[in-house]
Amino acid sequence: MTAPVASVTVATGGTQANVVEARLSTAKLEALRASEKWAQEQWAISKPFEVSAPKPGEPSPPKFMGTFPFPYMNGLLHVGHSFSISKLEFASGYERLKGKRVLFPFGFHVTGMPIKACADKLKNEIAMFGPDFENYNEEEEEEKERAAAAPSEKEVASDPTKIVKKHGKAAAKSTGLKYQFQIMRAMGIPNAEIKDFTESTHWLYYFPPGAKEDLTNLGLSIDWRRSFFTTDLNPYFDSFVRWQFNKLRAHESPKVKFGERFTIYSPLDGQPCMDHDRSKGEGVGVQEYTGIKLRVLLEDLIAVPEAERDLVKGVPVGKALTAPAFTEALAGRKLYLVAATLRPETMYGQTNCFVGVDIKYGIYAVNDKEAWVCTERAAKNMAFQKLFEEPGKIHQLGEVKGLELVGVPLNAPLSPFEKVYTLPMEGVLVTKGTGVVTSVPSDSPDDYITLQDLKKKAAYYHVQSKWVDSFFDASPAIISTPNLGDRAAEFAVKKYKINSQKDKLQLTEAKAETYKEGFYNGTLIVGPHAGKTVQEVKPIIRGELIESGDAFPYSEPEGLVVSRSGDECVVTLAPQWYMDYGQEGWKQLAEQCLADMETFSPETRNQFGKSLDWLKQWACSRSFGLGSRLPWDPKYLIESLSDSTIYMAYYTVAHLLHGGNLDGSKPGPANIKPEQMNDAVWEYILLRGDVPADTKIPVATLEEMRREFEYFYPLDLRVSGKDLISNHLTFFMYNHTAIFPKKHWPQGVRVNGHLLLNGTKMSKSDGNFLTIRDALERFGADATRFALADAGDGVEDANFLEKTADDAILKLFTEREWIEETMAAIDAGKLRKGRFSWNDRVFEAELNKLVDATDNAYKAMWYREALKNAFYELTTARSDYRKATTGQGVGSSALEGEAYEGMHEDLLRRYIEVQAIMLAPVTPHWSENVWSKILKKPTSIKDALWPEITATHDEALLSAASYIRGLGSKIRSAEDQAARKKKKGTAAASPAAPTGPPKLHLFVASAYPAWQDQAIQLLKTTYDESTKTFSNQEKQLLAQAGLMKNKMAMPFVASIKQAVDNNGPSAFDRSLGFDEMETLENNVDFVRRELAILKVGEVKLIKAETVGEDADELDKRKADMAVPGHPTYRLV
């Protein structure tokens, strides 16, 4: 039954709106859908995707195994998923055509916090609104949102014209999907069923079957027997993960360790927040700083009465810090401004510190001895790093604005100045560091230019010159660099022509160069460690500062991280189990794996290299959520990226363990109980261990499972989005190298960019979103796959165009219709047989060339190119052939009274077979129908093999065909141009128009002008093949040969030089590769027909060399202008 067309509306910014409604008829779509259903029914019977390893004694064909990172099952799959999956699907289809036994398994990921977080949200929303959300008042909620988004009275009063930016959280709410139950409704889940999703396990049994249905309807060639979902709810998979972690921990160089380490942490969830637990900030890591303590000289402030102190905007310096209420709260504690620095070795050059004047700073009690001034965000991180007396608790003593700190005197550790001052700085961030910035103008362009601004405009910035000038002028040089000198910041500021703090772009470049030069090439020239390199001395000085109590280790997230539960995460110092990635020997193995692995692009290889360079320890355990438990410490669950590194090996035996059910609730064909799958059994299967002494599993069954693994492993291809390089895919390499021998390491990884929808980022909130289910409803399976193949192949973002999918419906339907008509004509004996003509040989050569080109495109995983060759170029070649042999197609119809040779039966049959096979990876249903129903092949397209080449490659023949096809177009264009000139009155006088049908005299040259050949020979002598350069002596040589008298000589030589630069020395050879006159003689009727619009009655071929002196002037001029490959013509 077809859904009402008018009910489907696509929100795409107005450019592609209502695509389905715009289609005049759904008849073609329904016809294709019917054929897709038929093909899937045939595959369900024949089961071509259910493959197993050869049994003993059977032939062992080559194999191909590919996998896709199993998707997280907290919703429906969308076309972004299908885009990455399609890369593997197309590869699987191609490898099957190459005669390989192809395994494409697919599982479902449910480990981690997202499902539990969503279930908990629904519980809270039911408590708020009732079991069916009947108490939710949409109008009230919208009014609350409008009020929250409106500018405050203060904002309006300060600037009535100001546009107040809505924060991300408010923007998210405004979409109408603020609550989890609204998201569930948007997925099409009936309101009455939503309450069931308050149980985490319900998600596991709801979404995976839906995903399987969608992917099956999309025509994916998946062996569903091997499917499963993760966590200990599947006891078989759970045993596999426990074996993996036992193996990693028992390694001779243990890969899983326990200890205190910095990690991203969710205070609300009370556990580490890893990548897959985050709603924002996936990929964000921990940034480690050195916290510098700058002691506030309160005694100096108190010693000066307020009335005698310097003023900042009319307020005495330090008034807030010396107020009785604050000093009472301080209770004798020492007060410090704390800054976060990445360069502790530069503290020898401190001249002051900076604050943001509009930032609110808290004053926090560390213990009964100290209080620190910093931002609230920084204090929260510090609290969870055991820097405060009560871990996880903040004791705030007071609050000050940055402006109230300006002019406050400080004592800075390692500074040559006994006293420095707090100064204002533009652009200090509350989202990075502590909000307090140490100032080292000798080595920081930001600090240097800020002090220069303050010195020039002291009054403007409300500072006293005595706080700035003497310190700036006397700032010491502390680091010597070979390229930037002893004062790198000053050098860089001048180099990049930086005039003020507002030159942000230049400052960014200057800072990058200065910091890089200082770290890699710098040498310390002050203090007890003078003479040591910066790389050597950095950790030494950091350690000394921490030991002396002048500094402390401090860490925070590199950027904003929000957990699935909705709270902003911090960095905590917690005891936990972690993967010791970066371990030197292990890293070398991962690097070797990468070196031997196919990555399909240099960008991917480079990104892997960077990931291996930065990746260090990774927390692999958590306390809550879904997952498998650490076998030796079961109070911890294994986090979602750590149980997903080698599960591809599990696919090889999953069908035997529990084939047919995702949760392992029933044993599979091997009839093995979950508790029988202990470490020794997994060791036997995957690592050729000894037969377990205490197992009741028959040895024949163990051998079958080992045979499955050893046949399909190693993994040939892993496809994924590029965003997983920095975590999952790098973990994938690390874990394989730790557990498996080299012969079982991954062979290839193919990553892609994100998928845009109609040129715009997919977004549920914006309405620009398309699930696989919706795509199938609108376009059917093959048209959707067609658009996925056309979307793009590089690592940059691709673009799924609904128009492409819509157009594909018509293209596929029309092509199939033509095939049906053609096969009916063949069956009726209406097509030509016998020897091949010139046009037949051209078409055969084009078929063979496209078979090769498409083969290479599939091999390189360039599917847009494969589609271009297999569909667009192939149909163009067919149309050109049809036009040449029947006069029909490509906008023309057969000319009345003309005799055509007609198309060859064998070639058309081959064309149809070749097209069906080469499109099979992309449009398998269409190909199956053509193959089985129209061609009446006895076996499925899934059993077909890649087309054979039927003749040796004939580039000369193809060049001749291109020449002939282009000749008529060139003549018509020239005549059109002449007609336009004549209309404008700018054309030269032409001979009298001929009476009757005009004749075309075509002047064909067999050789180039002698002066051109001579010029090329001279030019050759100036070319050095080893350096691929010219000596530029051609002008002198041409003059010596007397060729400079010819005004065309230099332009001609210049054109040849350009051709050689572009195409190499082969451009010196101008031979056509085919006999021009013979080609024209074979196709003189074709040329004439191509000029039907000019009413040409006859084409006469004239050898240019035969035009004598007695010929008329126009003939002689035309003959002189002709060169090989470029005949001239005259209408007479």
mmCIF file of C-alpha atoms in Angstrom, residues 40 59 72 172 216 242 363 377 486 589 700 831 850 866 889 965 1044 1113:
data_model
loop_
_atom_site.group_PDB
_atom_site.id
_atom_site.type_symbol
_atom_site.label_atom_id
_atom_site.label_comp_id
_atom_site.label_asym_id
_atom_site.label_seq_id
_atom_site.Cartn_x
_atom_site.Cartn_y
_atom_site.Cartn_z
ATOM 1 C CA GLN A 40 15.029 -9.779 -1.440
ATOM 2 C CA PRO A 59 38.479 -26.120 -1.985
ATOM 3 C CA TYR A 72 24.717 2.514 19.140
ATOM 4 C CA ALA A 172 18.396 23.080 21.814
ATOM 5 C CA THR A 216 17.667 -5.729 5.062
ATOM 6 C CA ARG A 242 36.419 -11.162 29.729
ATOM 7 C CA ILE A 363 37.995 33.094 46.485
ATOM 8 C CA ARG A 377 34.992 26.347 36.642
ATOM 9 C CA ASP A 486 66.808 35.942 23.176
ATOM 10 C CA LEU A 589 53.719 -2.514 17.273
ATOM 11 C CA ALA A 700 35.460 -31.432 16.389
ATOM 12 C CA LEU A 831 19.011 -7.380 -34.545
ATOM 13 C CA LEU A 850 34.900 0.832 -19.006
ATOM 14 C CA ALA A 866 32.618 3.462 -10.299
ATOM 15 C CA GLY A 889 19.087 8.611 -29.482
ATOM 16 C CA ARG A 965 32.179 12.017 -33.003
ATOM 17 C CA MET A 1044 61.742 33.378 -36.743
ATOM 18 C CA GLU A 1113 42.383 30.462 -53.728
#
